Amino acid sequence: MTTKQFSEAMNYMDDELITEAITYKRKKNAWQKWAAMAACLCLVIVGALAYHGTDRQPVNSDLLVINEAESVMSVDMDVQVTSLSKLPHDVWMSVLEEFRGAVGVTYEEFIAKIPNNFECCNFCSLSIPGYKDADLRDEYRLHDYVFEYRSKSGGELTIAICPYEEPLRDCFIECDDPQQSEINGVPVVVYGYQGSFMVQFSYENINYDIETSNISLEELENLLTAIVK
């Protein structure tokens, strides 16, 4: 990630969180009050990000160019995480309506793209604080939808999507001049780090950020090809 992107991401953090702990007041609306989980990550932590998986080095395939990350640093940002799984029917209908309005496709259309060897185990949203100059310290606005999957072989997959800019990332990848791959004409950047893959691309007005653990290169190719048809 470039210095400019790092600086922009840091703007989402409250300056006072660096020097003191702040207890937030959770934003309330018609469906979030039913959420199974809501949390605010209030501490800024920079350190090496540990990934599960083997220590094998990334290997390019005929389809993908894997950029080997020199290092990956983690930063916990001030975000509200809301689980959208196992909601009452009327609340779930509101979530689906909001999803379609934000992303431009239905929830069913989106998840139908994911190969059958992956099973969705969690669906949540990430919200960020309102703009500081609007004095909205206690207000949060939706930024990303996040899907967490497990594969039949024990791998893990996280897909974050945002319709208007890159999804939030709690880690920053150090890789000079990364090369692009191309999936059905769509530019894709793939990073490899300690046996894991991190993928960034935009397709049909949706920005994707994908992280994997214990997923093979072939499985990753199949996933990206299924999304970018």
PDB file of C-alpha atoms in Angstrom:
ATOM      1  CA  MET A   1       0.000   0.000   0.000  1.00  0.00           C
ATOM      2  CA  THR A   2       1.319   3.451  -0.903  1.00  0.00           C
ATOM      3  CA  THR A   3       2.105   6.219   1.562  1.00  0.00           C
ATOM      4  CA  LYS A   4      -0.900   8.161   0.230  1.00  0.00           C
ATOM      5  CA  GLN A   5      -3.247   5.212   0.827  1.00  0.00           C
ATOM      6  CA  PHE A   6      -1.797   4.717   4.315  1.00  0.00           C
ATOM      7  CA  SER A   7      -2.386   8.387   5.114  1.00  0.00           C
ATOM      8  CA  GLU A   8      -5.975   8.237   3.869  1.00  0.00           C
ATOM      9  CA  ALA A   9      -6.697   5.134   5.929  1.00  0.00           C
ATOM     10  CA  MET A  10      -5.279   6.794   9.031  1.00  0.00           C
ATOM     11  CA  ASN A  11      -7.816   9.600   8.603  1.00  0.00           C
ATOM     12  CA  TYR A  12     -10.511   7.162   9.740  1.00  0.00           C
ATOM     13  CA  MET A  13      -8.916   7.006  13.184  1.00  0.00           C
ATOM     14  CA  ASP A  14      -9.736   9.438  15.956  1.00  0.00           C
ATOM     15  CA  ASP A  15      -6.577  11.306  17.011  1.00  0.00           C
ATOM     16  CA  GLU A  16      -7.535  11.103  20.673  1.00  0.00           C
ATOM     17  CA  LEU A  17      -7.572   7.308  20.532  1.00  0.00           C
ATOM     18  CA  ILE A  18      -3.807   7.370  20.352  1.00  0.00           C
ATOM     19  CA  THR A  19      -3.454   8.902  23.806  1.00  0.00           C
ATOM     20  CA  GLU A  20      -6.491   7.713  25.698  1.00  0.00           C
ATOM     21  CA  ALA A  21      -9.127   4.979  25.707  1.00  0.00           C
ATOM     22  CA  ILE A  22     -12.554   6.141  24.595  1.00  0.00           C
ATOM     23  CA  THR A  23     -15.804   4.300  25.167  1.00  0.00           C
ATOM     24  CA  TYR A  24     -18.070   4.682  22.174  1.00  0.00           C
ATOM     25  CA  LYS A  25     -21.837   4.879  22.050  1.00  0.00           C
ATOM     26  CA  ARG A  26     -23.095   2.385  19.519  1.00  0.00           C
ATOM     27  CA  LYS A  27     -25.135   3.751  16.631  1.00  0.00           C
ATOM     28  CA  LYS A  28     -28.699   2.483  16.793  1.00  0.00           C
ATOM     29  CA  ASN A  29     -31.095   1.907  13.946  1.00  0.00           C
ATOM     30  CA  ALA A  30     -33.908  -0.426  12.953  1.00  0.00           C
ATOM     31  CA  TRP A  31     -31.791  -3.524  12.429  1.00  0.00           C
ATOM     32  CA  GLN A  32     -28.443  -3.047  14.138  1.00  0.00           C
ATOM     33  CA  LYS A  33     -29.972  -3.333  17.591  1.00  0.00           C
ATOM     34  CA  TRP A  34     -30.685  -6.988  16.755  1.00  0.00           C
ATOM     35  CA  ALA A  35     -27.149  -7.745  15.658  1.00  0.00           C
ATOM     36  CA  ALA A  36     -25.449 -10.632  17.374  1.00  0.00           C
ATOM     37  CA  MET A  37     -22.169  -8.781  17.647  1.00  0.00           C
ATOM     38  CA  ALA A  38     -21.135  -5.143  17.606  1.00  0.00           C
ATOM     39  CA  ALA A  39     -17.686  -3.919  18.555  1.00  0.00           C
ATOM     40  CA  CYS A  40     -15.598  -0.802  18.267  1.00  0.00           C
ATOM     41  CA  LEU A  41     -11.872  -1.236  17.756  1.00  0.00           C
ATOM     42  CA  CYS A  42     -10.411   1.772  19.497  1.00  0.00           C
ATOM     43  CA  LEU A  43      -6.676   1.160  19.857  1.00  0.00           C
ATOM     44  CA  VAL A  44      -4.051   1.883  17.251  1.00  0.00           C
ATOM     45  CA  ILE A  45      -1.625  -1.025  17.111  1.00  0.00           C
ATOM     46  CA  VAL A  46       1.185  -1.401  14.610  1.00  0.00           C
ATOM     47  CA  GLY A  47       3.094  -4.675  14.424  1.00  0.00           C
ATOM     48  CA  ALA A  48       3.817  -7.727  12.358  1.00  0.00           C
ATOM     49  CA  LEU A  49       0.676  -9.474  11.155  1.00  0.00           C
ATOM     50  CA  ALA A  50       0.684 -13.223  11.768  1.00  0.00           C
ATOM     51  CA  TYR A  51      -0.935 -15.410   9.142  1.00  0.00           C
ATOM     52  CA  HIS A  52      -1.803 -19.050   9.548  1.00  0.00           C
ATOM     53  CA  GLY A  53      -0.554 -21.434   6.930  1.00  0.00           C
ATOM     54  CA  THR A  54       2.658 -22.855   5.586  1.00  0.00           C
ATOM     55  CA  ASP A  55       5.876 -20.972   4.917  1.00  0.00           C
ATOM     56  CA  ARG A  56       5.955 -21.944   1.255  1.00  0.00           C
ATOM     57  CA  GLN A  57       6.971 -19.205  -1.179  1.00  0.00           C
ATOM     58  CA  PRO A  58       4.352 -17.938  -3.653  1.00  0.00           C
ATOM     59  CA  VAL A  59       4.544 -19.526  -7.098  1.00  0.00           C
ATOM     60  CA  ASN A  60       3.125 -17.909 -10.218  1.00  0.00           C
ATOM     61  CA  SER A  61       0.521 -19.802 -12.206  1.00  0.00           C
ATOM     62  CA  ASP A  62      -0.451 -19.506 -15.862  1.00  0.00           C
ATOM     63  CA  LEU A  63      -3.237 -17.147 -14.798  1.00  0.00           C
ATOM     64  CA  LEU A  64      -1.944 -15.243 -11.760  1.00  0.00           C
ATOM     65  CA  VAL A  65       1.222 -13.332 -10.959  1.00  0.00           C
ATOM     66  CA  ILE A  66       1.905 -13.534  -7.225  1.00  0.00           C
ATOM     67  CA  ASN A  67       3.682 -10.524  -5.737  1.00  0.00           C
ATOM     68  CA  GLU A  68       5.700 -11.640  -2.750  1.00  0.00           C
ATOM     69  CA  ALA A  69       5.094  -9.175   0.086  1.00  0.00           C
ATOM     70  CA  GLU A  70       8.242  -8.099   1.889  1.00  0.00           C
ATOM     71  CA  SER A  71       6.311  -7.464   5.097  1.00  0.00           C
ATOM     72  CA  VAL A  72       2.769  -6.936   6.336  1.00  0.00           C
ATOM     73  CA  MET A  73       1.932  -4.501   9.120  1.00  0.00           C
ATOM     74  CA  SER A  74      -1.345  -4.487  11.049  1.00  0.00           C
ATOM     75  CA  VAL A  75      -3.355  -1.487  12.225  1.00  0.00           C
ATOM     76  CA  ASP A  76      -6.577  -1.709  14.223  1.00  0.00           C
ATOM     77  CA  MET A  77      -8.886   1.081  13.127  1.00  0.00           C
ATOM     78  CA  ASP A  78     -11.888   2.643  14.816  1.00  0.00           C
ATOM     79  CA  VAL A  79     -14.687   0.653  13.203  1.00  0.00           C
ATOM     80  CA  GLN A  80     -17.997  -0.798  14.281  1.00  0.00           C
ATOM     81  CA  VAL A  81     -18.418  -4.474  13.407  1.00  0.00           C
ATOM     82  CA  THR A  82     -21.992  -5.731  13.188  1.00  0.00           C
ATOM     83  CA  SER A  83     -22.806  -9.386  12.622  1.00  0.00           C
ATOM     84  CA  LEU A  84     -25.688  -9.856  10.190  1.00  0.00           C
ATOM     85  CA  SER A  85     -26.091 -13.591  10.710  1.00  0.00           C
ATOM     86  CA  LYS A  86     -29.115 -15.263  12.359  1.00  0.00           C
ATOM     87  CA  LEU A  87     -31.357 -12.214  12.443  1.00  0.00           C
ATOM     88  CA  PRO A  88     -35.170 -12.190  12.817  1.00  0.00           C
ATOM     89  CA  HIS A  89     -36.917 -12.443   9.444  1.00  0.00           C
ATOM     90  CA  ASP A  90     -38.130  -8.832   9.238  1.00  0.00           C
ATOM     91  CA  VAL A  91     -34.710  -7.506  10.248  1.00  0.00           C
ATOM     92  CA  TRP A  92     -33.004  -9.780   7.713  1.00  0.00           C
ATOM     93  CA  MET A  93     -35.309  -8.417   4.971  1.00  0.00           C
ATOM     94  CA  SER A  94     -34.165  -4.898   5.867  1.00  0.00           C
ATOM     95  CA  VAL A  95     -30.536  -5.987   5.666  1.00  0.00           C
ATOM     96  CA  LEU A  96     -31.098  -7.503   2.209  1.00  0.00           C
ATOM     97  CA  GLU A  97     -32.766  -4.322   0.994  1.00  0.00           C
ATOM     98  CA  GLU A  98     -29.928  -2.190   2.304  1.00  0.00           C
ATOM     99  CA  PHE A  99     -27.345  -4.554   0.757  1.00  0.00           C
ATOM    100  CA  ARG A 100     -28.925  -4.299  -2.678  1.00  0.00           C
ATOM    101  CA  GLY A 101     -29.175  -0.527  -2.419  1.00  0.00           C
ATOM    102  CA  ALA A 102     -25.532  -0.179  -1.449  1.00  0.00           C
ATOM    103  CA  VAL A 103     -23.908  -2.817  -3.682  1.00  0.00           C
ATOM    104  CA  GLY A 104     -26.236  -2.824  -6.689  1.00  0.00           C
ATOM    105  CA  VAL A 105     -26.864  -6.589  -6.730  1.00  0.00           C
ATOM    106  CA  THR A 106     -28.904  -8.829  -4.473  1.00  0.00           C
ATOM    107  CA  TYR A 107     -27.337 -10.832  -1.669  1.00  0.00           C
ATOM    108  CA  GLU A 108     -28.372 -14.042  -3.436  1.00  0.00           C
ATOM    109  CA  GLU A 109     -26.751 -12.935  -6.694  1.00  0.00           C
ATOM    110  CA  PHE A 110     -23.526 -12.135  -4.930  1.00  0.00           C
ATOM    111  CA  ILE A 111     -23.116 -15.342  -2.927  1.00  0.00           C
ATOM    112  CA  ALA A 112     -24.081 -17.434  -5.966  1.00  0.00           C
ATOM    113  CA  LYS A 113     -20.737 -16.475  -7.506  1.00  0.00           C
ATOM    114  CA  ILE A 114     -18.713 -18.212  -4.776  1.00  0.00           C
ATOM    115  CA  PRO A 115     -17.701 -21.816  -5.629  1.00  0.00           C
ATOM    116  CA  ASN A 116     -19.562 -24.578  -3.803  1.00  0.00           C
ATOM    117  CA  ASN A 117     -16.461 -25.830  -1.995  1.00  0.00           C
ATOM    118  CA  PHE A 118     -16.662 -22.714   0.210  1.00  0.00           C
ATOM    119  CA  GLU A 119     -19.261 -22.440   2.974  1.00  0.00           C
ATOM    120  CA  CYS A 120     -20.230 -19.037   4.392  1.00  0.00           C
ATOM    121  CA  CYS A 121     -19.768 -18.993   8.167  1.00  0.00           C
ATOM    122  CA  ASN A 122     -20.240 -15.284   8.888  1.00  0.00           C
ATOM    123  CA  PHE A 123     -21.653 -12.162   7.272  1.00  0.00           C
ATOM    124  CA  CYS A 124     -21.100  -8.748   8.816  1.00  0.00           C
ATOM    125  CA  SER A 125     -20.794  -5.047   8.104  1.00  0.00           C
ATOM    126  CA  LEU A 126     -18.048  -2.570   8.950  1.00  0.00           C
ATOM    127  CA  SER A 127     -18.950   1.025   9.745  1.00  0.00           C
ATOM    128  CA  ILE A 128     -16.614   3.964  10.256  1.00  0.00           C
ATOM    129  CA  PRO A 129     -17.059   7.173  12.274  1.00  0.00           C
ATOM    130  CA  GLY A 130     -18.725  10.152  10.637  1.00  0.00           C
ATOM    131  CA  TYR A 131     -16.567  12.982   9.392  1.00  0.00           C
ATOM    132  CA  LYS A 132     -14.762  14.835  12.179  1.00  0.00           C
ATOM    133  CA  ASP A 133     -15.617  18.301  10.870  1.00  0.00           C
ATOM    134  CA  ALA A 134     -19.332  17.421  11.134  1.00  0.00           C
ATOM    135  CA  ASP A 135     -18.942  16.717  14.859  1.00  0.00           C
ATOM    136  CA  LEU A 136     -20.335  13.207  14.479  1.00  0.00           C
ATOM    137  CA  ARG A 137     -18.085  11.433  16.983  1.00  0.00           C
ATOM    138  CA  ASP A 138     -20.799   8.993  18.031  1.00  0.00           C
ATOM    139  CA  GLU A 139     -22.202   8.374  14.553  1.00  0.00           C
ATOM    140  CA  TYR A 140     -21.052   5.561  12.268  1.00  0.00           C
ATOM    141  CA  ARG A 141     -21.762   5.045   8.577  1.00  0.00           C
ATOM    142  CA  LEU A 142     -21.648   1.814   6.605  1.00  0.00           C
ATOM    143  CA  HIS A 143     -18.428   1.227   4.680  1.00  0.00           C
ATOM    144  CA  ASP A 144     -17.968  -2.500   3.902  1.00  0.00           C
ATOM    145  CA  TYR A 145     -19.798  -5.778   3.810  1.00  0.00           C
ATOM    146  CA  VAL A 146     -17.635  -8.733   4.835  1.00  0.00           C
ATOM    147  CA  PHE A 147     -18.170 -12.440   4.084  1.00  0.00           C
ATOM    148  CA  GLU A 148     -16.194 -15.150   5.878  1.00  0.00           C
ATOM    149  CA  TYR A 149     -15.949 -18.613   4.330  1.00  0.00           C
ATOM    150  CA  ARG A 150     -14.410 -21.974   5.133  1.00  0.00           C
ATOM    151  CA  SER A 151     -13.419 -24.514   2.518  1.00  0.00           C
ATOM    152  CA  LYS A 152     -14.029 -28.239   2.735  1.00  0.00           C
ATOM    153  CA  SER A 153     -10.265 -28.709   2.998  1.00  0.00           C
ATOM    154  CA  GLY A 154     -10.035 -26.457   6.076  1.00  0.00           C
ATOM    155  CA  GLY A 155      -9.008 -23.219   4.397  1.00  0.00           C
ATOM    156  CA  GLU A 156     -10.373 -19.799   5.318  1.00  0.00           C
ATOM    157  CA  LEU A 157     -11.474 -16.956   3.079  1.00  0.00           C
ATOM    158  CA  THR A 158     -12.560 -13.380   3.825  1.00  0.00           C
ATOM    159  CA  ILE A 159     -14.173 -11.208   1.147  1.00  0.00           C
ATOM    160  CA  ALA A 160     -14.698  -7.502   1.880  1.00  0.00           C
ATOM    161  CA  ILE A 161     -16.618  -5.359  -0.618  1.00  0.00           C
ATOM    162  CA  CYS A 162     -17.316  -1.642  -0.909  1.00  0.00           C
ATOM    163  CA  PRO A 163     -19.123   0.114  -3.786  1.00  0.00           C
ATOM    164  CA  TYR A 164     -17.373   3.507  -3.728  1.00  0.00           C
ATOM    165  CA  GLU A 165     -13.734   2.964  -2.675  1.00  0.00           C
ATOM    166  CA  GLU A 166     -11.295   0.298  -1.573  1.00  0.00           C
ATOM    167  CA  PRO A 167     -12.554  -1.761   1.393  1.00  0.00           C
ATOM    168  CA  LEU A 168     -10.965  -1.101   4.752  1.00  0.00           C
ATOM    169  CA  ARG A 169      -7.852  -3.138   5.429  1.00  0.00           C
ATOM    170  CA  ASP A 170      -6.375  -3.722   8.882  1.00  0.00           C
ATOM    171  CA  CYS A 171      -2.961  -4.429   7.393  1.00  0.00           C
ATOM    172  CA  PHE A 172      -0.603  -2.653   5.044  1.00  0.00           C
ATOM    173  CA  ILE A 173       1.413  -4.564   2.494  1.00  0.00           C
ATOM    174  CA  GLU A 174       4.982  -3.616   1.662  1.00  0.00           C
ATOM    175  CA  CYS A 175       5.694  -4.589  -1.934  1.00  0.00           C
ATOM    176  CA  ASP A 176       7.541  -2.396  -4.408  1.00  0.00           C
ATOM    177  CA  ASP A 177       5.927  -1.989  -7.841  1.00  0.00           C
ATOM    178  CA  PRO A 178       3.469  -4.932  -7.672  1.00  0.00           C
ATOM    179  CA  GLN A 179       2.586  -6.591 -10.983  1.00  0.00           C
ATOM    180  CA  GLN A 180      -0.989  -7.053 -12.117  1.00  0.00           C
ATOM    181  CA  SER A 181      -2.697 -10.213 -13.217  1.00  0.00           C
ATOM    182  CA  GLU A 182      -5.738 -10.262 -15.487  1.00  0.00           C
ATOM    183  CA  ILE A 183      -8.927 -12.273 -15.016  1.00  0.00           C
ATOM    184  CA  ASN A 184     -11.251 -12.086 -18.016  1.00  0.00           C
ATOM    185  CA  GLY A 185      -9.930  -8.628 -18.826  1.00  0.00           C
ATOM    186  CA  VAL A 186     -10.149  -7.333 -15.231  1.00  0.00           C
ATOM    187  CA  PRO A 187      -6.877  -6.165 -13.583  1.00  0.00           C
ATOM    188  CA  VAL A 188      -6.170  -8.036 -10.331  1.00  0.00           C
ATOM    189  CA  VAL A 189      -3.318  -7.569  -7.871  1.00  0.00           C
ATOM    190  CA  VAL A 190      -2.374 -10.663  -5.863  1.00  0.00           C
ATOM    191  CA  TYR A 191       0.061 -10.666  -2.940  1.00  0.00           C
ATOM    192  CA  GLY A 192       1.559 -13.720  -1.300  1.00  0.00           C
ATOM    193  CA  TYR A 193       2.777 -13.804   2.284  1.00  0.00           C
ATOM    194  CA  GLN A 194       3.702 -16.863   4.349  1.00  0.00           C
ATOM    195  CA  GLY A 195       1.423 -19.176   2.400  1.00  0.00           C
ATOM    196  CA  SER A 196      -1.527 -16.768   2.362  1.00  0.00           C
ATOM    197  CA  PHE A 197      -2.911 -14.660  -0.473  1.00  0.00           C
ATOM    198  CA  MET A 198      -4.292 -11.112  -0.473  1.00  0.00           C
ATOM    199  CA  VAL A 199      -6.178  -9.919  -3.556  1.00  0.00           C
ATOM    200  CA  GLN A 200      -7.431  -6.480  -4.597  1.00  0.00           C
ATOM    201  CA  PHE A 201      -9.526  -5.579  -7.650  1.00  0.00           C
ATOM    202  CA  SER A 202     -12.663  -3.819  -8.866  1.00  0.00           C
ATOM    203  CA  TYR A 203     -15.421  -5.433 -10.920  1.00  0.00           C
ATOM    204  CA  GLU A 204     -18.886  -4.231 -11.914  1.00  0.00           C
ATOM    205  CA  ASN A 205     -18.687  -1.151  -9.665  1.00  0.00           C
ATOM    206  CA  ILE A 206     -17.732  -3.223  -6.615  1.00  0.00           C
ATOM    207  CA  ASN A 207     -14.299  -2.992  -4.967  1.00  0.00           C
ATOM    208  CA  TYR A 208     -12.982  -6.287  -3.573  1.00  0.00           C
ATOM    209  CA  ASP A 209     -10.405  -7.088  -0.921  1.00  0.00           C
ATOM    210  CA  ILE A 210      -9.851 -10.817  -0.390  1.00  0.00           C
ATOM    211  CA  GLU A 211      -7.671 -12.563   2.179  1.00  0.00           C
ATOM    212  CA  THR A 212      -7.057 -16.294   2.365  1.00  0.00           C
ATOM    213  CA  SER A 213      -5.474 -18.815   4.686  1.00  0.00           C
ATOM    214  CA  ASN A 214      -4.609 -22.401   3.718  1.00  0.00           C
ATOM    215  CA  ILE A 215      -6.153 -21.894   0.274  1.00  0.00           C
ATOM    216  CA  SER A 216      -4.307 -23.379  -2.708  1.00  0.00           C
ATOM    217  CA  LEU A 217      -3.390 -21.320  -5.744  1.00  0.00           C
ATOM    218  CA  GLU A 218      -5.772 -23.420  -7.827  1.00  0.00           C
ATOM    219  CA  GLU A 219      -8.635 -22.704  -5.411  1.00  0.00           C
ATOM    220  CA  LEU A 220      -7.820 -18.996  -5.591  1.00  0.00           C
ATOM    221  CA  GLU A 221      -7.853 -19.076  -9.394  1.00  0.00           C
ATOM    222  CA  ASN A 222     -11.220 -20.819  -9.410  1.00  0.00           C
ATOM    223  CA  LEU A 223     -12.636 -18.276  -6.949  1.00  0.00           C
ATOM    224  CA  LEU A 224     -11.500 -15.236  -8.922  1.00  0.00           C
ATOM    225  CA  THR A 225     -12.657 -16.725 -12.210  1.00  0.00           C
ATOM    226  CA  ALA A 226     -16.077 -17.432 -10.682  1.00  0.00           C
ATOM    227  CA  ILE A 227     -16.427 -13.841  -9.440  1.00  0.00           C
ATOM    228  CA  VAL A 228     -15.134 -12.200 -12.608  1.00  0.00           C
ATOM    229  CA  LYS A 229     -17.201 -13.910 -15.300  1.00  0.00           C
TER     230      LYS A 229
END
